[in-house]
CSV table of C-alpha atoms and ligand atoms in Angstrom, one decimal:
chain,number,residue,atom,x,y,z
N,839,MET,CA,-11.0,19.7,14.0
N,840,THR,CA,-8.5,22.6,13.4
N,841,ASP,CA,-5.1,21.6,14.8
N,842,TYR,CA,-4.8,18.1,13.3
N,843,THR,CA,-3.9,16.5,16.6
N,844,PRO,CA,-4.8,12.8,16.5
N,845,THR,CA,-6.9,11.1,19.1
N,846,PRO,CA,-7.5,7.4,19.6
N,847,ALA,CA,-10.9,7.8,17.8
N,848,ASP,CA,-8.8,8.3,14.6
N,849,ARG,CA,-7.7,4.6,15.0
N,850,PHE,CA,-4.0,5.3,14.0
N,851,THR,CA,-1.6,2.4,14.8
N,852,PHE,CA,2.1,1.8,14.5
N,853,GLY,CA,4.0,-1.4,14.5
N,854,LEU,CA,6.6,-1.9,17.3
N,855,TRP,CA,9.0,-2.4,14.4
N,856,THR,CA,8.2,0.9,12.8
N,857,VAL,CA,9.1,3.6,15.3
N,858,GLY,CA,11.4,1.0,16.8
N,859,ASN,CA,13.4,0.8,13.5
N,860,VAL,CA,17.1,1.3,14.4
N,861,GLY,CA,18.1,2.4,11.0
N,862,ARG,CA,20.0,-0.6,9.8
N,863,ASP,CA,20.2,-1.0,6.0
N,864,PRO,CA,22.0,-3.5,3.7
N,865,PHE,CA,25.0,-1.1,3.6
N,866,GLY,CA,25.2,0.3,7.1
N,867,GLU,CA,24.8,-0.5,10.8
N,868,PRO,CA,22.1,0.8,13.1
N,869,THR,CA,22.1,4.6,13.7
N,870,ARG,CA,19.7,4.5,16.7
N,871,ARG,CA,19.4,2.6,19.9
N,872,PRO,CA,16.6,0.0,20.4
N,873,MET,CA,13.6,1.2,22.5
N,874,SER,CA,11.6,-1.1,24.8
N,875,ALA,CA,8.0,-2.0,23.9
N,876,PRO,CA,6.7,-0.2,27.1
N,877,TYR,CA,8.6,3.0,26.2
N,878,ILE,CA,7.3,2.9,22.7
N,879,THR,CA,3.8,2.4,24.0
N,880,GLN,CA,4.1,5.4,26.3
N,881,LYS,CA,5.4,7.7,23.5
N,882,LEU,CA,2.8,6.6,21.0
N,883,ALA,CA,0.0,7.2,23.5
N,884,GLU,CA,1.4,10.7,24.2
N,885,LEU,CA,1.2,11.4,20.4
N,886,GLY,CA,-2.5,10.3,20.2
N,887,ALA,CA,-2.2,6.9,18.6
N,888,TYR,CA,-4.9,4.2,19.1
N,889,GLY,CA,-2.8,1.1,19.1
N,890,VAL,CA,0.4,-0.7,18.6
N,891,ASN,CA,1.0,-3.9,16.5
N,892,LEU,CA,3.8,-6.5,16.7
N,893,HIS,CA,5.6,-9.5,15.4
N,894,ASP,CA,6.3,-12.1,18.0
N,895,ASN,CA,10.0,-11.2,18.0
N,896,ASP,CA,9.5,-7.5,18.2
N,897,LEU,CA,8.6,-8.3,21.9
N,898,VAL,CA,10.1,-11.7,22.6
N,899,PRO,CA,13.6,-12.3,21.1
N,900,LEU,CA,14.1,-15.6,19.4
N,901,GLY,CA,15.3,-18.2,21.9
N,902,ALA,CA,14.0,-16.4,25.0
N,903,GLY,CA,13.0,-18.8,27.8
N,904,ALA,CA,9.5,-18.9,29.3
N,905,PRO,CA,10.3,-16.6,32.3
N,906,GLU,CA,11.8,-13.9,30.1
N,907,ARG,CA,8.9,-14.2,27.7
N,908,ASP,CA,6.3,-13.8,30.5
N,909,ARG,CA,8.2,-10.8,32.0
N,910,LEU,CA,8.3,-9.1,28.7
N,911,VAL,CA,4.6,-9.7,28.0
N,912,ASP,CA,3.6,-8.6,31.5
N,913,ASP,CA,5.6,-5.4,31.2
N,914,PHE,CA,4.1,-4.7,27.8
N,915,ARG,CA,0.5,-5.4,28.9
N,916,GLN,CA,1.1,-3.1,31.9
N,917,ALA,CA,2.2,-0.3,29.6
N,918,LEU,CA,-0.8,-0.8,27.3
N,919,SER,CA,-3.2,-0.6,30.2
N,920,ASP,CA,-1.3,2.4,31.8
N,921,HIS,CA,-1.4,4.4,28.6
N,922,GLY,CA,-4.7,3.2,27.1
N,923,LEU,CA,-3.4,1.6,23.9
N,924,VAL,CA,-4.7,-1.5,22.3
N,925,VAL,CA,-3.0,-4.2,20.1
N,926,PRO,CA,-5.4,-4.7,17.2
N,927,MET,CA,-3.1,-6.7,15.0
N,928,ALA,CA,-0.4,-9.3,15.4
N,929,THR,CA,1.9,-11.1,13.0
N,930,THR,CA,4.8,-13.5,12.9
N,931,ASN,CA,8.4,-12.8,12.0
N,932,LEU,CA,8.9,-15.5,9.3
N,933,PHE,CA,11.7,-13.6,7.5
N,934,SER,CA,14.7,-12.7,9.8
N,935,ASP,CA,15.9,-16.1,11.0
N,936,PRO,CA,18.2,-17.8,8.4
N,937,ALA,CA,16.0,-20.9,8.8
N,938,PHE,CA,13.5,-19.0,6.6
N,939,LYS,CA,16.0,-17.9,3.9
N,940,ASP,CA,14.2,-19.9,1.2
N,941,GLY,CA,10.7,-19.4,2.5
N,942,ALA,CA,8.6,-20.3,5.5
N,943,PHE,CA,5.3,-21.9,4.5
N,944,THR,CA,6.6,-22.2,0.9
N,945,SER,CA,10.0,-23.6,1.7
N,946,ALA,CA,11.0,-26.7,-0.2
N,947,ASP,CA,12.1,-28.2,3.2
N,948,ALA,CA,9.2,-29.9,5.0
N,949,ARG,CA,10.9,-29.3,8.3
N,950,VAL,CA,11.0,-25.5,7.7
N,951,ARG,CA,7.3,-25.5,6.8
N,952,ALA,CA,6.5,-27.4,10.0
N,953,TYR,CA,8.6,-25.0,12.1
N,954,ALA,CA,6.9,-22.0,10.4
N,955,LEU,CA,3.5,-23.5,11.5
N,956,GLN,CA,4.8,-24.0,15.1
N,957,LYS,CA,6.2,-20.5,15.3
N,958,THR,CA,3.0,-19.0,13.9
N,959,MET,CA,0.8,-20.8,16.4
N,960,LEU,CA,2.9,-19.6,19.3
N,961,SER,CA,2.8,-16.1,17.9
N,962,MET,CA,-1.0,-16.3,17.5
N,963,ASP,CA,-1.2,-17.4,21.2
N,964,LEU,CA,0.9,-14.3,22.0
N,965,GLY,CA,-1.3,-12.0,19.9
N,966,HIS,CA,-4.5,-13.3,21.6
N,967,GLU,CA,-3.0,-12.8,25.0
N,968,LEU,CA,-2.5,-9.1,24.0
N,969,GLY,CA,-6.0,-8.8,22.7
N,970,ALA,CA,-5.3,-8.9,18.9
N,971,GLU,CA,-8.3,-9.8,16.7
N,972,LEU,CA,-6.6,-9.5,13.3
N,973,TYR,CA,-3.6,-11.6,12.2
N,974,VAL,CA,-1.4,-10.5,9.3
N,975,PHE,CA,0.6,-12.7,6.9
N,976,TRP,CA,3.3,-10.9,5.0
N,977,GLY,CA,5.2,-13.5,3.0
N,978,GLY,CA,8.5,-11.7,2.9
N,979,ARG,CA,10.6,-14.7,2.2
N,980,GLU,CA,7.8,-16.6,0.3
N,981,GLY,CA,9.4,-16.2,-3.1
N,982,SER,CA,12.4,-17.1,-5.2
N,983,GLU,CA,15.3,-15.9,-7.2
N,984,VAL,CA,15.6,-19.1,-9.1
N,985,ASP,CA,12.7,-20.8,-10.8
N,986,ALA,CA,14.7,-23.9,-11.6
N,987,SER,CA,13.5,-25.1,-8.2
N,988,GLY,CA,10.4,-26.3,-9.9
N,989,LYS,CA,8.3,-25.6,-6.8
N,990,LEU,CA,6.0,-23.0,-8.0
N,991,LEU,CA,2.7,-25.0,-8.0
N,992,ASP,CA,3.7,-26.9,-4.9
N,993,SER,CA,4.4,-23.6,-3.1
N,994,LEU,CA,0.8,-22.4,-3.7
N,995,GLY,CA,-0.5,-25.6,-2.2
N,996,TRP,CA,1.8,-25.6,0.8
N,997,LEU,CA,0.7,-22.0,1.5
N,998,ARG,CA,-2.9,-22.9,1.2
N,999,ASP,CA,-2.5,-25.9,3.5
N,1000,SER,CA,-0.8,-23.8,6.1
N,1001,LEU,CA,-3.4,-21.0,6.1
N,1002,ASN,CA,-6.2,-23.6,6.3
N,1003,PHE,CA,-4.4,-25.2,9.2
N,1004,LEU,CA,-3.9,-21.9,11.1
N,1005,ALA,CA,-7.5,-20.7,10.5
N,1006,GLU,CA,-8.7,-24.0,12.2
N,1007,TYR,CA,-6.1,-23.6,15.0
N,1008,SER,CA,-7.5,-20.2,15.7
N,1009,GLN,CA,-11.0,-21.5,15.9
N,1010,SER,CA,-10.0,-24.6,18.0
N,1011,GLN,CA,-8.4,-22.2,20.5
N,1012,GLY,CA,-11.4,-19.8,20.4
N,1013,TYR,CA,-9.2,-16.9,19.2
N,1014,GLY,CA,-11.6,-15.6,16.6
N,1015,TYR,CA,-8.9,-14.1,14.4
N,1016,ARG,CA,-9.6,-12.7,11.0
N,1017,PHE,CA,-6.6,-12.9,8.7
N,1018,ALA,CA,-5.1,-10.4,6.3
N,1019,LEU,CA,-2.7,-11.4,3.6
N,1020,GLU,CA,-0.2,-8.7,2.6
N,1021,PRO,CA,1.1,-8.6,-1.0
N,1022,LYS,CA,4.5,-7.2,-2.1
N,1023,PRO,CA,6.2,-7.6,-5.5
N,1024,ASN,CA,9.8,-8.1,-4.4
N,1025,GLU,CA,12.3,-7.5,-1.6
N,1026,PRO,CA,13.7,-9.3,0.2
N,1027,ARG,CA,13.2,-12.0,-2.4
N,1028,GLY,CA,13.9,-11.3,-6.1
N,1029,ASP,CA,10.2,-12.2,-6.7
N,1030,ILE,CA,7.7,-12.6,-3.9
N,1031,PHE,CA,4.7,-15.0,-4.6
N,1032,PHE,CA,1.4,-13.1,-4.6
N,1033,PRO,CA,2.8,-9.8,-5.7
N,1034,THR,CA,-0.4,-7.7,-5.8
N,1035,ALA,CA,-3.7,-7.3,-4.1
N,1036,GLY,CA,-5.4,-8.8,-7.1
N,1037,SER,CA,-3.4,-12.0,-6.8
N,1038,MET,CA,-4.5,-12.3,-3.1
N,1039,LEU,CA,-8.1,-11.8,-4.2
N,1040,GLY,CA,-7.7,-14.6,-6.6
N,1041,PHE,CA,-6.1,-16.9,-4.0
N,1042,ILE,CA,-8.5,-16.3,-1.1
N,1043,PRO,CA,-11.5,-18.1,-2.7
N,1044,THR,CA,-9.4,-21.3,-2.9
N,1045,LEU,CA,-9.0,-21.4,0.9
N,1046,ASP,CA,-11.3,-23.6,3.0
N,1047,GLN,CA,-12.8,-20.6,4.9
N,1048,PRO,CA,-12.4,-17.7,2.6
N,1049,GLU,CA,-14.7,-15.5,4.7
N,1050,LEU,CA,-12.0,-15.4,7.4
N,1051,PHE,CA,-9.4,-14.0,5.0
N,1052,GLY,CA,-8.9,-10.5,3.6
N,1053,VAL,CA,-6.0,-8.3,2.4
N,1054,ASN,CA,-3.6,-5.9,4.2
N,1055,PRO,CA,-2.3,-3.7,1.3
N,1056,GLU,CA,0.6,-1.4,1.7
N,1057,PHE,CA,1.1,1.9,-0.2
N,1058,ALA,CA,4.8,1.4,-0.7
N,1059,HIS,CA,4.4,-2.1,-2.1
N,1060,ASP,CA,2.1,-1.2,-5.0
N,1061,THR,CA,4.0,2.1,-5.6
N,1062,MET,CA,7.4,0.2,-5.9
N,1063,ALA,CA,5.9,-1.6,-8.8
N,1064,GLY,CA,4.5,1.5,-10.4
N,1065,LEU,CA,0.9,0.5,-9.7
N,1066,ASN,CA,-1.8,2.8,-8.5
N,1067,PHE,CA,-2.4,1.9,-4.8
N,1068,THR,CA,-5.7,3.7,-4.5
N,1069,HIS,CA,-7.1,1.6,-7.3
N,1070,ALA,CA,-6.0,-1.6,-5.5
N,1071,VAL,CA,-7.7,-0.4,-2.3
N,1072,ALA,CA,-10.9,0.4,-4.2
N,1073,GLN,CA,-10.9,-3.1,-5.6
N,1074,LEU,CA,-10.5,-4.5,-2.1
N,1075,ILE,CA,-13.2,-2.4,-0.7
N,1076,ASP,CA,-15.5,-3.5,-3.5
N,1077,ALA,CA,-14.7,-7.1,-2.7
N,1078,GLY,CA,-15.3,-6.6,1.1
N,1079,LYS,CA,-11.7,-7.6,1.6
N,1080,LEU,CA,-10.0,-4.5,3.0
N,1081,PHE,CA,-9.3,-6.0,6.5
N,1082,HIS,CA,-6.4,-3.7,7.4
N,1083,ILE,CA,-4.1,-1.2,5.7
N,1084,ASP,CA,-0.4,-0.2,5.9
N,1085,LEU,CA,0.1,3.5,5.1
N,1086,ASN,CA,3.5,4.9,4.2
N,1087,ASP,CA,5.1,6.5,1.1
N,1088,GLN,CA,7.5,5.5,-1.6
N,1089,LYS,CA,9.1,6.6,-4.9
N,1090,PRO,CA,8.3,4.2,-7.7
N,1091,GLY,CA,10.9,1.8,-9.0
N,1092,ARG,CA,13.1,1.7,-5.9
N,1093,PHE,CA,13.8,-0.4,-2.8
N,1094,ASP,CA,11.0,-0.4,-0.2
N,1095,GLN,CA,11.6,3.0,1.4
N,1096,ASP,CA,8.7,3.0,3.9
N,1097,LEU,CA,8.7,6.7,4.0
N,1098,ARG,CA,6.5,8.9,6.3
N,1099,PHE,CA,2.9,8.9,5.1
N,1100,GLY,CA,2.4,11.7,2.5
N,1101,ALA,CA,6.1,12.4,2.3
N,1102,GLU,CA,6.4,11.8,-1.4
N,1103,ASN,CA,3.1,11.4,-3.4
N,1104,ILE,CA,0.9,14.1,-2.1
N,1105,LYS,CA,-1.9,13.7,-4.6
N,1106,ALA,CA,-2.0,10.0,-4.5
N,1107,ALA,CA,-2.1,10.1,-0.7
N,1108,PHE,CA,-4.9,12.6,-0.8
N,1109,PHE,CA,-7.1,10.4,-3.1
N,1110,LEU,CA,-6.3,7.4,-0.9
N,1111,VAL,CA,-7.5,9.2,2.3
N,1112,LYS,CA,-10.6,10.4,0.5
N,1113,LEU,CA,-11.4,6.9,-0.6
N,1114,LEU,CA,-10.9,5.5,2.9
N,1115,GLU,CA,-13.1,8.3,4.4
N,1116,ASP,CA,-15.8,8.1,1.7
N,1117,SER,CA,-16.0,4.4,2.0
N,1118,LYS,CA,-16.3,4.6,5.8
N,1119,TYR,CA,-13.4,2.2,6.3
N,1120,GLY,CA,-13.5,1.6,10.0
N,1121,GLY,CA,-10.5,-0.6,10.6
N,1122,PRO,CA,-7.2,0.5,12.1
N,1123,LYS,CA,-4.9,2.6,9.9
N,1124,GLN,CA,-1.4,1.4,10.5
N,1125,PHE,CA,1.6,3.4,9.6
N,1126,ASP,CA,4.0,0.8,8.4
N,1127,ALA,CA,6.9,3.1,7.9
N,1128,HIS,CA,10.0,4.3,9.7
N,1129,ALA,CA,12.0,7.4,10.3
N,1130,LEU,CA,14.9,8.1,7.9
N,1131,ARG,CA,18.2,6.5,8.8
N,1132,THR,CA,19.6,10.0,9.3
N,1133,GLU,CA,17.4,10.7,12.3
N,1134,ASP,CA,17.8,10.5,16.0
N,1135,GLU,CA,15.0,9.7,18.5
N,1136,ASN,CA,13.5,13.1,18.1
N,1137,GLY,CA,13.3,12.5,14.4
N,1138,VAL,CA,11.4,9.2,15.1
N,1139,TRP,CA,8.7,11.0,17.0
N,1140,ALA,CA,8.6,13.8,14.5
N,1141,PHE,CA,8.1,11.1,11.9
N,1142,ALA,CA,5.2,9.4,13.8
N,1143,ARG,CA,3.5,12.7,14.5
N,1144,GLY,CA,3.9,13.7,10.9
N,1145,CYS,CA,2.2,10.5,9.6
N,1146,MET,CA,-0.9,11.1,11.6
N,1147,ARG,CA,-1.0,14.8,11.1
N,1148,THR,CA,-0.7,14.5,7.4
N,1149,TYR,CA,-3.6,11.9,7.3
N,1150,LEU,CA,-5.8,14.3,9.2
N,1151,MET,CA,-4.9,17.2,6.9
N,1152,PHE,CA,-5.9,15.1,3.9
N,1153,LYS,CA,-9.1,14.2,5.7
N,1154,GLU,CA,-9.8,17.9,6.1
N,1155,LYS,CA,-8.9,18.6,2.5
N,1156,ALA,CA,-11.3,15.8,1.5
N,1157,ARG,CA,-14.1,17.5,3.4
N,1158,GLN,CA,-13.3,20.8,1.7
N,1159,PHE,CA,-13.3,19.0,-1.7
N,1160,ASP,CA,-16.9,17.8,-1.0
N,1161,GLN,CA,-18.0,21.3,0.0
N,1162,ASP,CA,-16.3,23.2,-2.8
N,1163,GLY,CA,-19.0,24.5,-5.1
N,1164,GLU,CA,-16.8,24.7,-8.2
N,1165,ILE,CA,-15.3,21.3,-7.7
N,1166,GLN,CA,-18.8,19.8,-7.2
N,1167,ALA,CA,-20.0,21.5,-10.3
N,1168,ALA,CA,-17.0,20.1,-12.3
N,1169,LEU,CA,-17.8,16.6,-10.9
N,1170,SER,CA,-21.5,16.9,-11.9
N,1171,ALA,CA,-20.5,18.1,-15.3
N,1172,TYR,CA,-18.2,15.1,-15.7
N,1173,ARG,CA,-21.0,12.5,-15.3
N,1174,VAL,CA,-23.6,12.3,-18.0
N,1175,THR,CA,-26.8,10.6,-16.8
N,1176,ASP,CA,-29.5,9.2,-19.1
N,1177,PRO,CA,-32.2,7.5,-17.1
N,1178,ALA,CA,-33.9,5.9,-20.1
N,1179,LEU,CA,-30.6,4.3,-21.3
N,1180,GLU,CA,-29.5,3.4,-17.8
N,1181,ALA,CA,-32.8,1.5,-17.3
N,1182,LEU,CA,-32.2,-0.4,-20.5
N,1183,SER,CA,-28.6,-1.2,-19.6
N,1184,ARG,CA,-29.2,-2.6,-16.1
N,1185,GLY,CA,-30.3,-6.2,-15.8
N,1186,PHE,CA,-30.6,-8.3,-18.9
N,1187,SER,CA,-33.9,-9.1,-20.5
N,1188,PRO,CA,-34.5,-10.1,-24.2
N,1189,GLU,CA,-36.6,-6.9,-24.6
N,1190,ARG,CA,-33.8,-4.7,-23.2
N,1191,ALA,CA,-31.2,-6.3,-25.4
N,1192,ALA,CA,-33.4,-5.9,-28.4
N,1193,ALA,CA,-34.2,-2.2,-27.5
N,1194,LEU,CA,-30.5,-1.5,-27.1
N,1195,LYS,CA,-29.6,-3.2,-30.4
N,1196,ALA,CA,-32.2,-0.9,-32.0
N,1197,GLN,CA,-30.9,2.3,-30.4
N,1198,SER,CA,-28.9,4.7,-32.6
N,1199,PHE,CA,-26.0,6.5,-31.0
N,1200,ASP,CA,-24.4,9.8,-32.2
N,1201,ARG,CA,-20.8,8.5,-32.0
N,1202,ALA,CA,-19.3,11.8,-33.2
N,1203,ALA,CA,-21.0,13.7,-30.4
N,1204,LEU,CA,-19.8,11.0,-27.8
N,1205,GLY,CA,-16.3,11.4,-29.1
N,1206,ALA,CA,-16.4,15.2,-29.2
N,1207,ARG,CA,-17.5,15.8,-25.7
N,1208,GLY,CA,-14.8,17.4,-23.4
N,1209,PRO,CA,-15.3,15.9,-19.8
N,1210,GLY,CA,-13.5,18.8,-18.1
N,1211,LEU,CA,-10.9,16.6,-16.3
N,1212,GLU,CA,-8.1,19.2,-16.7
N,1213,HIS,CA,-10.2,21.8,-15.0
N,1214,LEU,CA,-11.3,19.3,-12.2
N,1215,ASP,CA,-7.7,18.2,-11.6
N,1216,GLN,CA,-6.3,21.7,-11.5
N,1217,LEU,CA,-9.0,22.6,-8.9
N,1218,THR,CA,-7.8,19.7,-6.9
N,1219,VAL,CA,-4.2,20.7,-7.1
N,1220,GLU,CA,-5.2,24.3,-6.0
N,1221,LEU,CA,-7.1,22.9,-3.1
N,1222,LEU,CA,-4.1,20.8,-2.0
N,1223,LEU,CA,-1.7,23.7,-2.4
N,1224,GLY,CA,-3.9,25.8,-0.2
N,1225,VAL,CA,-5.0,28.5,-2.5
N,1226,ARG,CA,-8.7,27.6,-2.5
M,2120,LIG,C1,8.0,-5.7,7.4
M,2120,LIG,C2,7.4,-5.5,6.1
M,2120,LIG,C3,6.0,-5.0,6.2
M,2120,LIG,C4,5.1,-5.9,6.8
M,2120,LIG,C5,5.4,-6.2,8.2
M,2120,LIG,C6,4.5,-7.4,8.8
M,2120,LIG,S1,7.0,-6.5,8.5
M,2120,LIG,O1,8.3,-4.5,8.0
M,2120,LIG,O2,8.2,-4.5,5.3
M,2120,LIG,O3,5.5,-4.5,5.0
M,2120,LIG,O4,3.8,-5.3,6.9
M,2120,LIG,O5,5.1,-8.6,8.7
M,2121,LIG,MN1,3.5,-3.7,5.5
M,2122,LIG,MN1,7.1,-1.9,3.4
């Protein structure tokens, strides 16, 4: 690989809502015209993407009748097959309709919760029709501004009941979905329930079929809160729960910017790509981002091309990192091995415990050692800036 041109083997995906974003924000009207799903499919295929994901209403508008729905689905399927793209993931829009203004599965109104289940089942039917195997739940409206509602503990139970119901629905229909829960700390709610990957990891074992549920973390969501996204992803990999990933970029402490991948935090994006590649993560890599509101359609495709190209450049840098003799020497110098002590420390036995308690350590030497992290980090920066 020398020119960083993506191919479907890279498994890059975009949501219809990402490149289709028309540039509306809370202060301004759209700056771009909507594009049809077949057109987006054609353009993403030309750029080398692998797939395209959707919410139900990205394709079928709310309130569309059966004939309109079927025509839209047929046209989209035709475009997918004409251009060789797949739909690996589907999800439900449970946030735009005012019916969901105080939550969907966690609404205090039982009618809203039932409607959310109905809408999600219909959306799961649609996703299955399009070949999706993964189903995402992003609880954009599942949260609050006012905790006087007294519904916090009830909300957790309502969400649990809904996810259990929907997992069984998928099985009863033979859909075979795996599910990925997407955390976000805030926006559009003042506080969203389950703000971090860790809170999702804590919740999943309380579900009836935890093996069907994993996490869909998003770079921007952790970064908004000042957290280290790469650390969250490592924890998900360790737990076997990285089912999907949303790549984008973000300045900390702001609204959800959904910037082009690698646009802002170059070092963090590099270590994320390195982690994904080193761990052999094989799932789709979705760019859940959008072009700046300033851009026209050309800017949208420049944005999409840029996301994929930057990922591939970081992948190449990760390869160079592994082959750079000086970097590898700094890495080896950083780790101190001691086979005898490691054998004593791994796996409890009364003898090992006694031997460790009897061991004497040179604390002053341990504290005095310089691990060489400044040198290692500078080498990384030089690699990323292209001077190595
Ligand atoms: C919305 C949100 C994303 C979610 C999408 C899935 S929709 O764009 O900002 O983070 O992944 O519902
Ligand atoms: Mn997302
Ligand atoms: Mn986002």
